[in-house]
CSV table of C-alpha atoms and ligand atoms in Angstrom, one decimal:
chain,number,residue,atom,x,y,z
N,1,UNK,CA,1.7,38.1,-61.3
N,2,UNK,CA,-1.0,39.6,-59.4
N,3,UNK,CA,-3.1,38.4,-56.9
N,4,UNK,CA,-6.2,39.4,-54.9
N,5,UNK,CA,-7.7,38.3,-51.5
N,6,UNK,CA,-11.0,39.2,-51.2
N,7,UNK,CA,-14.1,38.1,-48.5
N,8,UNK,CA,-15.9,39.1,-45.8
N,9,UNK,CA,-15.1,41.2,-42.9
N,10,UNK,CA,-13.1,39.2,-40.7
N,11,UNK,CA,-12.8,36.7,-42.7
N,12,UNK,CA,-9.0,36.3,-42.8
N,13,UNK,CA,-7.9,38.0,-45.9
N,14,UNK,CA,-5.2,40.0,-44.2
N,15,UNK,CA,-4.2,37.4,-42.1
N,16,UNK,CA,-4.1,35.2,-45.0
N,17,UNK,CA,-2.5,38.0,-47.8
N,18,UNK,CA,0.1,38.3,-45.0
N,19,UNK,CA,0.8,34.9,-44.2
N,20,UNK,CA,1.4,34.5,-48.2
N,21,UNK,CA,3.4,37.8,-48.5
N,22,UNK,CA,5.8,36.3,-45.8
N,23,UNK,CA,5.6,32.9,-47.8
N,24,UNK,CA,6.8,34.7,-51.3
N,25,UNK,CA,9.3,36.3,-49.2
N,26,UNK,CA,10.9,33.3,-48.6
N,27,UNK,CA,11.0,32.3,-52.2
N,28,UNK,CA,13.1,35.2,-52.7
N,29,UNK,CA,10.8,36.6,-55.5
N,30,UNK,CA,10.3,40.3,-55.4
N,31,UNK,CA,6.9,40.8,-53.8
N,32,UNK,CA,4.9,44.7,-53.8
N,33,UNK,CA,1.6,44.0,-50.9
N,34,UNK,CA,-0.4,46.7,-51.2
N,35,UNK,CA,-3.4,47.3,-49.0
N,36,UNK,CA,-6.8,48.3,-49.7
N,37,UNK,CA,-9.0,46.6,-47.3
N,38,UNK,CA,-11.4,48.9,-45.7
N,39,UNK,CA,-9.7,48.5,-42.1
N,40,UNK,CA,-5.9,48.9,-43.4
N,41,UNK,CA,-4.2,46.3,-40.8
N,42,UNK,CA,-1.6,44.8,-43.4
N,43,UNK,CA,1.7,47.0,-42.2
N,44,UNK,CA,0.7,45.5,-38.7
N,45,UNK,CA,0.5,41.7,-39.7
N,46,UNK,CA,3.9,41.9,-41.2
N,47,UNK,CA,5.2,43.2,-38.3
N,48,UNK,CA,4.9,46.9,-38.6
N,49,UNK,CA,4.3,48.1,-34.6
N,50,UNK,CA,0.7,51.0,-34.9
N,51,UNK,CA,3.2,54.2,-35.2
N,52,UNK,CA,5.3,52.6,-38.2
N,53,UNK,CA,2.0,51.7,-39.8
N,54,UNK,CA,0.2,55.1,-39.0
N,55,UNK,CA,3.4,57.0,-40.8
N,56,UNK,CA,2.5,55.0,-44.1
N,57,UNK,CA,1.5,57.3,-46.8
N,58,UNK,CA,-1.3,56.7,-48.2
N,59,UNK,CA,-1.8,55.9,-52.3
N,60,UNK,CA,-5.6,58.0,-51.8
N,61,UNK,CA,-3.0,61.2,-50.8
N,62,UNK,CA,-1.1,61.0,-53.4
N,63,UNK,CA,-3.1,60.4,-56.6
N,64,UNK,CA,-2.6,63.7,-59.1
N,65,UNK,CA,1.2,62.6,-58.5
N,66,UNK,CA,0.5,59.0,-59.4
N,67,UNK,CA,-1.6,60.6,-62.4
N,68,UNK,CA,1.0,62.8,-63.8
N,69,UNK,CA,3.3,60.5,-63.6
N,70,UNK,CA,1.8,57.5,-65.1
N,71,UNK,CA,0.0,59.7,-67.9
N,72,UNK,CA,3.5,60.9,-69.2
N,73,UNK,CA,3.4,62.5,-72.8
N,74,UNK,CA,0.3,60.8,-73.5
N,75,UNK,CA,-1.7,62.9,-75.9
N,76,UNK,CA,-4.9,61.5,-75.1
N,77,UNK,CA,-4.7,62.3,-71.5
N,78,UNK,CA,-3.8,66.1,-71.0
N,79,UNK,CA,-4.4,66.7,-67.4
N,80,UNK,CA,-4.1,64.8,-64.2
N,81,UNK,CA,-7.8,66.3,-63.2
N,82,UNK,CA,-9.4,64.7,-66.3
N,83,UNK,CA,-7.6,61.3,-65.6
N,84,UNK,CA,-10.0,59.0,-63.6
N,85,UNK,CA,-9.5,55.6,-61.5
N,86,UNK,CA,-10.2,53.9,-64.9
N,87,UNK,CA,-8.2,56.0,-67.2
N,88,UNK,CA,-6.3,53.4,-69.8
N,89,UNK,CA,-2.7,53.9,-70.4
N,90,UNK,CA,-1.5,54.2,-74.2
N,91,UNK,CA,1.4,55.4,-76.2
N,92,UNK,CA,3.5,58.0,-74.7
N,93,UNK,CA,2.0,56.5,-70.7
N,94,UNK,CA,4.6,55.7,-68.4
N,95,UNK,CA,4.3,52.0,-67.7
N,96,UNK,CA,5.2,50.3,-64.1
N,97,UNK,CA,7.2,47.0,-63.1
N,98,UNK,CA,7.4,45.1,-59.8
N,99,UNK,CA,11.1,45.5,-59.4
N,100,UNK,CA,12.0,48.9,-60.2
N,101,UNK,CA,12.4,52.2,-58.7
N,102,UNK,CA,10.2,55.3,-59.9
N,103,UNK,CA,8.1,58.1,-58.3
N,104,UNK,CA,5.3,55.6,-57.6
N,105,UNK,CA,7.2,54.0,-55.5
N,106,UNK,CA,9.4,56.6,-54.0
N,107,UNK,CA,6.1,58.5,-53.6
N,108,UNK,CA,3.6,55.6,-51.9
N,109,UNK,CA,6.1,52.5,-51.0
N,110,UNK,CA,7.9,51.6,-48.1
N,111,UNK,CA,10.2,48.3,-47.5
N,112,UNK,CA,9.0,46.1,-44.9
N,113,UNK,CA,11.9,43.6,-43.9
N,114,UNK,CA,10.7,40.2,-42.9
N,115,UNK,CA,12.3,37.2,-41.7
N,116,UNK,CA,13.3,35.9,-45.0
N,117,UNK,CA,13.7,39.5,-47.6
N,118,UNK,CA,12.6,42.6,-47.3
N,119,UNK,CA,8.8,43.4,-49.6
N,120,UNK,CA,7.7,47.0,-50.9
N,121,UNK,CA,4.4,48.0,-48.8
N,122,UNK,CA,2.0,50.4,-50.4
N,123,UNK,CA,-1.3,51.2,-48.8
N,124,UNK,CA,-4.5,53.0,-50.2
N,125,UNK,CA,-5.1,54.8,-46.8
N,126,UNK,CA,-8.3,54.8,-44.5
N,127,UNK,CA,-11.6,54.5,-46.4
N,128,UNK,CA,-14.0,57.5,-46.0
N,129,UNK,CA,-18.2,56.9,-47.0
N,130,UNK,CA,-17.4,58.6,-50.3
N,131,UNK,CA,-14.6,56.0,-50.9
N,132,UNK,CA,-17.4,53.5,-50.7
N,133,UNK,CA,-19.4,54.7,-53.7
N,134,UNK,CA,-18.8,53.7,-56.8
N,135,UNK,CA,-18.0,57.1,-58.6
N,136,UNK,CA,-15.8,58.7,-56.4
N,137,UNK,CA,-13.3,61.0,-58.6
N,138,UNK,CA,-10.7,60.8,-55.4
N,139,UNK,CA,-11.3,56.7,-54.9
N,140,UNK,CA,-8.7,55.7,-52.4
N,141,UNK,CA,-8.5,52.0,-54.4
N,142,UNK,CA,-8.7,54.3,-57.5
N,143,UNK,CA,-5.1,55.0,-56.8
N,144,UNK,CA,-4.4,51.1,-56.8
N,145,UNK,CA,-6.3,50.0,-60.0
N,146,UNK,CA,-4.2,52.7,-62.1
N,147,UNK,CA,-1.2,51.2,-60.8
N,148,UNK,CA,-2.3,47.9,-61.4
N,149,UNK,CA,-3.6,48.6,-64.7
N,150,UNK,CA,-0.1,50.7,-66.2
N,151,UNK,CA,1.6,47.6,-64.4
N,152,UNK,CA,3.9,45.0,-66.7
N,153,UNK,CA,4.5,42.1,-64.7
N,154,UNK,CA,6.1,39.1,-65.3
N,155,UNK,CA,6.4,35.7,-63.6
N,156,UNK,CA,7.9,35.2,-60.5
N,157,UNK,CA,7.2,38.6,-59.3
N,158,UNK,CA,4.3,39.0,-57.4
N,159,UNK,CA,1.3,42.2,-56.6
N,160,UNK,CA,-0.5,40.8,-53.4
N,161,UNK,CA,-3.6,43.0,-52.7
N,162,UNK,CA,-5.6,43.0,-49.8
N,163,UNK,CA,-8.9,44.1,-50.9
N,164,UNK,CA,-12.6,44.5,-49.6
N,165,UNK,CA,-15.2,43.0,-52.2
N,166,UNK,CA,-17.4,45.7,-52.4
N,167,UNK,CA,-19.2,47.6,-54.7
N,168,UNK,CA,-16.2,50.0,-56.0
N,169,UNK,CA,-14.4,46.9,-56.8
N,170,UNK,CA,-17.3,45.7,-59.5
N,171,UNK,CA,-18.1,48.7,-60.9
N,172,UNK,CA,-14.6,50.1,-61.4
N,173,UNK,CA,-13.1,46.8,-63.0
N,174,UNK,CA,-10.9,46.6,-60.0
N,175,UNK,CA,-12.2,43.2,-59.6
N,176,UNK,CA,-10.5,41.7,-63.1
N,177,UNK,CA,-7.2,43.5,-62.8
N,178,UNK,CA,-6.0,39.8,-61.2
N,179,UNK,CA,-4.1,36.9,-61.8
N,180,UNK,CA,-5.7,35.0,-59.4
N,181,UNK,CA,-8.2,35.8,-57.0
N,182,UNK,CA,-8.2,34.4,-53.5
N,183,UNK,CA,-11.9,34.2,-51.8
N,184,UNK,CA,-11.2,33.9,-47.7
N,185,UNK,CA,-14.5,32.1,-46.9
N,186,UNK,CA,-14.9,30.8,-43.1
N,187,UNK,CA,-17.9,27.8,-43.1
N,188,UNK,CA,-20.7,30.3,-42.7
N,189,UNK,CA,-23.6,30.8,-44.9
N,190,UNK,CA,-22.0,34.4,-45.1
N,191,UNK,CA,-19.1,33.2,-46.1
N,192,UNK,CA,-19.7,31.6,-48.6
N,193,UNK,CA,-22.5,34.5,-49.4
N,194,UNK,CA,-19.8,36.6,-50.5
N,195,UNK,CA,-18.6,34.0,-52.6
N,196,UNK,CA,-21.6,33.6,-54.7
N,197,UNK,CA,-21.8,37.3,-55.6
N,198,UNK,CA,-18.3,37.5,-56.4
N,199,UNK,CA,-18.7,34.1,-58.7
N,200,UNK,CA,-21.8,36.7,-60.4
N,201,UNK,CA,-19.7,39.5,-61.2
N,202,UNK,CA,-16.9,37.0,-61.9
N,203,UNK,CA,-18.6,35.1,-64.5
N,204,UNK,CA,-18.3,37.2,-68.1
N,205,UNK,CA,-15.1,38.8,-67.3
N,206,UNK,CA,-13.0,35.0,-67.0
N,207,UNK,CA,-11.6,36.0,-63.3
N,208,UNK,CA,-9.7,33.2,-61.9
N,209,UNK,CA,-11.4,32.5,-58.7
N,210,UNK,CA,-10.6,30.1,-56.1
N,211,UNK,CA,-12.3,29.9,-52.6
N,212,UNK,CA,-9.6,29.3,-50.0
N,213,UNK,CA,-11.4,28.2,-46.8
N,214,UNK,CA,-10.2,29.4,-43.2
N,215,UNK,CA,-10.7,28.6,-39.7
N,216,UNK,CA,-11.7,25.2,-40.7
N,217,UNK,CA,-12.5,23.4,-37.7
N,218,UNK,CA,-13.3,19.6,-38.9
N,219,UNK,CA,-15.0,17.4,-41.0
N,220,UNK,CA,-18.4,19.0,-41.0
N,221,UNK,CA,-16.7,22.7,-41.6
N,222,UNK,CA,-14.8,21.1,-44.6
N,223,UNK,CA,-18.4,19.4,-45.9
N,224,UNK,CA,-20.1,22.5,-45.9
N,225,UNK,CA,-17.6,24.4,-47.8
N,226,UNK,CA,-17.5,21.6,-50.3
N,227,UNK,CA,-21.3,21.6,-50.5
N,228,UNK,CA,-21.7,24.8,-51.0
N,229,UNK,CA,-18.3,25.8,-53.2
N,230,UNK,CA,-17.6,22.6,-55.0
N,231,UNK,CA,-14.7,22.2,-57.0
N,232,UNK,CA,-13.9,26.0,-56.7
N,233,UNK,CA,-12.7,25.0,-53.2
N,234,UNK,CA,-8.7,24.9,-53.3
N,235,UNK,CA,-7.4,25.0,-49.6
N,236,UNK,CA,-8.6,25.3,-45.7
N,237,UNK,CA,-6.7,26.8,-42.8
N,238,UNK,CA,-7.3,26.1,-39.9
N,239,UNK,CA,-7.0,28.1,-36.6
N,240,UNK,CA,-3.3,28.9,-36.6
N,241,UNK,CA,-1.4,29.4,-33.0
N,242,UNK,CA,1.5,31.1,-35.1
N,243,UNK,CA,-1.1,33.9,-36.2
N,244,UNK,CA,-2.4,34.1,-32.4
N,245,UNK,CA,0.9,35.1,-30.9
N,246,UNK,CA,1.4,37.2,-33.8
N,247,UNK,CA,-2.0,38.9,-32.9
N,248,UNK,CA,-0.1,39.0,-29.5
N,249,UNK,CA,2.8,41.0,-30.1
N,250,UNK,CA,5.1,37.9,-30.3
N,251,UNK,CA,5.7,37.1,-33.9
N,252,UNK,CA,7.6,33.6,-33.5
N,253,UNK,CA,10.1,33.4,-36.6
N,254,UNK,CA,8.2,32.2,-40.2
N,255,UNK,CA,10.0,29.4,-40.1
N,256,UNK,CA,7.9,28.3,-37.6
N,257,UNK,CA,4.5,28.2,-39.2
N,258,UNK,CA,2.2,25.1,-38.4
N,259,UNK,CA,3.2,22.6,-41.7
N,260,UNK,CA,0.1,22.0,-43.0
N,261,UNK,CA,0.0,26.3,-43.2
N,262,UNK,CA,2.9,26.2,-45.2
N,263,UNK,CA,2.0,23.8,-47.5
N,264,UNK,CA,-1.6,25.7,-47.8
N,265,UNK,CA,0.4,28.5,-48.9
N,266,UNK,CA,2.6,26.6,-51.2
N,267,UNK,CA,-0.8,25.2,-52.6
N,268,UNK,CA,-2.1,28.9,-53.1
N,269,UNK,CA,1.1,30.1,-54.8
N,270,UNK,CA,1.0,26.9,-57.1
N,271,UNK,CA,-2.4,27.8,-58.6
N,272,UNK,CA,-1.1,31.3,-59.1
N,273,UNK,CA,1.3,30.6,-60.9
N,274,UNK,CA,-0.1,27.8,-63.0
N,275,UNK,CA,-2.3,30.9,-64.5
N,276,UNK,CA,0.1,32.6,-66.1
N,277,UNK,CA,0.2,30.5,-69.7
N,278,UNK,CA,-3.6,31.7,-69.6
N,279,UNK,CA,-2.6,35.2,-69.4
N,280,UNK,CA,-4.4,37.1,-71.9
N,281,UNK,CA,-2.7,40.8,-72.3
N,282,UNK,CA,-5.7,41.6,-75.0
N,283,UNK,CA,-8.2,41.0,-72.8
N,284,UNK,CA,-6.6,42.6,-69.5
N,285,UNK,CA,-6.3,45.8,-71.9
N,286,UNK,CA,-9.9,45.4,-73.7
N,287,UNK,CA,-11.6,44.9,-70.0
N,288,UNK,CA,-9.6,48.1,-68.8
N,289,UNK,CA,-11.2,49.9,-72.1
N,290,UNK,CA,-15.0,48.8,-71.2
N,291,UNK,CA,-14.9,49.7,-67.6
N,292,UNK,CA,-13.9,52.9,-68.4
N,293,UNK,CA,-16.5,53.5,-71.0
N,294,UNK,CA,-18.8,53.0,-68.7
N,295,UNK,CA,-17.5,54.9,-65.9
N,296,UNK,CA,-16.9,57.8,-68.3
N,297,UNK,CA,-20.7,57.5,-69.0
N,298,UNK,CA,-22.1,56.7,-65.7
N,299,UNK,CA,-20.3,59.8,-64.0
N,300,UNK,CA,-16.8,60.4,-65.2
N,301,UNK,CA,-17.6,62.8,-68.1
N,302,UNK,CA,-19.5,64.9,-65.7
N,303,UNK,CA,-17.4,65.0,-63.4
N,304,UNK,CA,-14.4,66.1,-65.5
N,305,UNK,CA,-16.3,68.2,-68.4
N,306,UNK,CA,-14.5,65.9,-70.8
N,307,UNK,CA,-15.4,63.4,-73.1
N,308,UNK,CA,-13.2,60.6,-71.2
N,309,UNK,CA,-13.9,57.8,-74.5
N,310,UNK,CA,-11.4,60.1,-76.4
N,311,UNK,CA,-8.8,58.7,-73.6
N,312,UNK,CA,-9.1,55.5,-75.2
N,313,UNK,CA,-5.4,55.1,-77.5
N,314,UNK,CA,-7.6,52.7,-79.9
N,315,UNK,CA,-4.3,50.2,-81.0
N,316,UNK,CA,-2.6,50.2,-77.8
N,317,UNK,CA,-2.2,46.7,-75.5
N,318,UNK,CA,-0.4,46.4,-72.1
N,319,UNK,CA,2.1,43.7,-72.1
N,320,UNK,CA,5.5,42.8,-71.4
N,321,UNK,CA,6.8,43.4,-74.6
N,322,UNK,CA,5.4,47.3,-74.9
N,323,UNK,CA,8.1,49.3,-73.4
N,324,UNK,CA,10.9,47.3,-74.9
N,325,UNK,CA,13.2,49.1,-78.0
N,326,UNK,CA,11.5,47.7,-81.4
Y,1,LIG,N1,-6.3,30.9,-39.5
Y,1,LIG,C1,-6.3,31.7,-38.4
Y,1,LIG,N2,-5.9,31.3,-37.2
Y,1,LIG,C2,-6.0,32.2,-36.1
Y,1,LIG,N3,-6.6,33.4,-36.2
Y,1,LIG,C3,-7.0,33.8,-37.4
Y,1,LIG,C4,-6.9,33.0,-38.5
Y,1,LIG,N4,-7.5,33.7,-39.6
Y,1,LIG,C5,-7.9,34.9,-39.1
Y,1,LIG,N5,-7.6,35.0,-37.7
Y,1,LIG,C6,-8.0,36.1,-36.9
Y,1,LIG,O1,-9.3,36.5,-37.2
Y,1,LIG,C7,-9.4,37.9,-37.1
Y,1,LIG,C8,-9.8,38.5,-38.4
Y,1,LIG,O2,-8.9,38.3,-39.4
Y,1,LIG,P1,-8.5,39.4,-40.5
Y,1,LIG,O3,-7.4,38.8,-41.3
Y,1,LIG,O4,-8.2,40.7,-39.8
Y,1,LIG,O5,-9.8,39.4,-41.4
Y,1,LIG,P2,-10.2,40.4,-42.6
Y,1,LIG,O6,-9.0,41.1,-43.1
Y,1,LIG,O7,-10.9,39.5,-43.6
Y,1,LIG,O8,-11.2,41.4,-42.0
Y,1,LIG,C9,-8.0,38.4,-36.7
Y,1,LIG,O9,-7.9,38.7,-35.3
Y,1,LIG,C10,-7.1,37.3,-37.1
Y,1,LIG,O10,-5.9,37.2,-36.4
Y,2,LIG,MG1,-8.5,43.1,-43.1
């Protein structure tokens, strides 16, 4: 499954996309995090120290090698330079799992052992301005949506990404490659801002959205969000002394996360998961198709010299059943 936390700066969504990363660790399910947040900080909230995080690589470094790799002996796709962020895999594409090895992985992961199981870590790299746009040929989360999008997952293996709501995210698709997608709202009218344009993008492409409130303080904090979220409201966390001394340098052990965090978490994993009898393969592939028709209009064909629709493998559809023998 995959699953997106998204919000404001400083919201909590790396605090929070950790805190559940460490929580599926437990579970024993095989977990990839991958980080594209603007200010890349989830090596160091699982417990990578600044130099182990620094010595990541970065997905954004490594993206004709992602490309040639995933594009395989596609015949619609005959270079890695005409390949963009929203190029769809078809027959003859190498497609990805959760729990395998290949050169993706070899190439852009590294295992991060936690209390409870060890879970791949692949991150996007530091944002530049150009990163921000929505066209940008290099896009460092452009490296993230084409391994999301040549990705057959199944249940009870999980894709956590940490990811900044912005612009690239809409225009790319990158924002209905999920599962489930966590909003990190604190009780602020820009919290829940952030929410409400995310609900407007969200709305004609069926993303699965569900506001999870943090550093809830008390009644009136919990009001608000209902007020202004409603139903769309699943969980609050409040200010959490386990994260503190983590943000310290003194990680106490998982096991000893405040209860009513762990049972927050449980309640976010739960509502995952209960999406996955409304998985829709056709759709995930058709909504992969129409963002990059667009993108191949708005700059992509352009920028490459090629006519990017003729990428499109017209009868192809991800799923879990693709690469299997007939
Ligand atoms: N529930 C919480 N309890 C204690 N501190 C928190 C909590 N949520 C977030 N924080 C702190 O708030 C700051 C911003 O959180 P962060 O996860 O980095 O936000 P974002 O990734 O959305 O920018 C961090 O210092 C983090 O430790
Ligand atoms: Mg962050």
């Amino acid at each position: 499954m995959k699953i997106a936390f998204v919000g404001k700066g400083g919201s909590g969504k790396t605090t929070l996309s950790s805190l559940f990363i460490r929580h599926l660790a437990t579970t024993g399910a095989p977990v990839v995090a991958i980080d594209a947040d603007i200010n890349q900080h989830l090596g160091v909230a699982l417990g990578l120290d600044e130099a182990e995080a620094a010595a990541l690589p970065a997905m954004g470094d490594r993206l004709p090698l992602i490309k040639d790799y995933l594009r395989g002996s596609n015949p619609r796709i005959t270079s890695a330079e005409t390949m963009i962020k929203t190029t769809p895999p078809g027959e003859g594409s190498r497609l990805l799992r959760v729990r395998e090895n290949n050169p993706v992985y070899d190439a852009c992961a590294r295992e991060v052992q936690l209390d409870d199981g060890a879970v791949r870590l692949m991150v996007t790299g530091p944002f530049t301005d150009a990163d921000l746009g929505v066209a940008c040929y290099h896009s460092k989360t452009g490296a993230v949506e084409l391994y999301l999008n040549h990705l057959v997952d199944g249940r009870d293996e999980y894709v956590v990404v940490d990811m900044t709501a912005g612009s690239d995210s809409f225009a790319s698709g990158m924002f209905t490659r999920f599962d489930m997608t966590f909003l990190v709202a604190e009780p602020t009218r820009k919290g829940v801002s952030v929410y409400r344009q995310y609900k407007e993008y969200a709305r004609d492409f069926e993303v699965a959205l569900r506001v999870v409130g943090n550093k809830v303080q008390g009644q009136d904090d919990l009001d608000f969000l209902r007020a202004e979220v409603g139903d769309d409201l699943l969980v609050t966390v409040g200010h959490s002394d386990w994260v503190r001394a983590m943000e310290k340098g003194r990680p106490p052990r998982f096991a000893l996360l405040e209860d009513t965090n762990r049972s927050a978490l449980q309640t976010l994993q739960a509502a995952a998961d209960a999406t996955y009898e409304r998985r829709d393969w056709q759709r995930y592939t058709q909504q992969m198709v129409h963002f990059h028709l667009k993108n191949a209009v708005s700059w992509g064909n352009e920028r490459t010299g090629a006519d990017l629709a003729a990428q499109v493998d017209p009868g192809f559809v991800l799923g879990e059943g693709v690469a299997a023998p007939a």
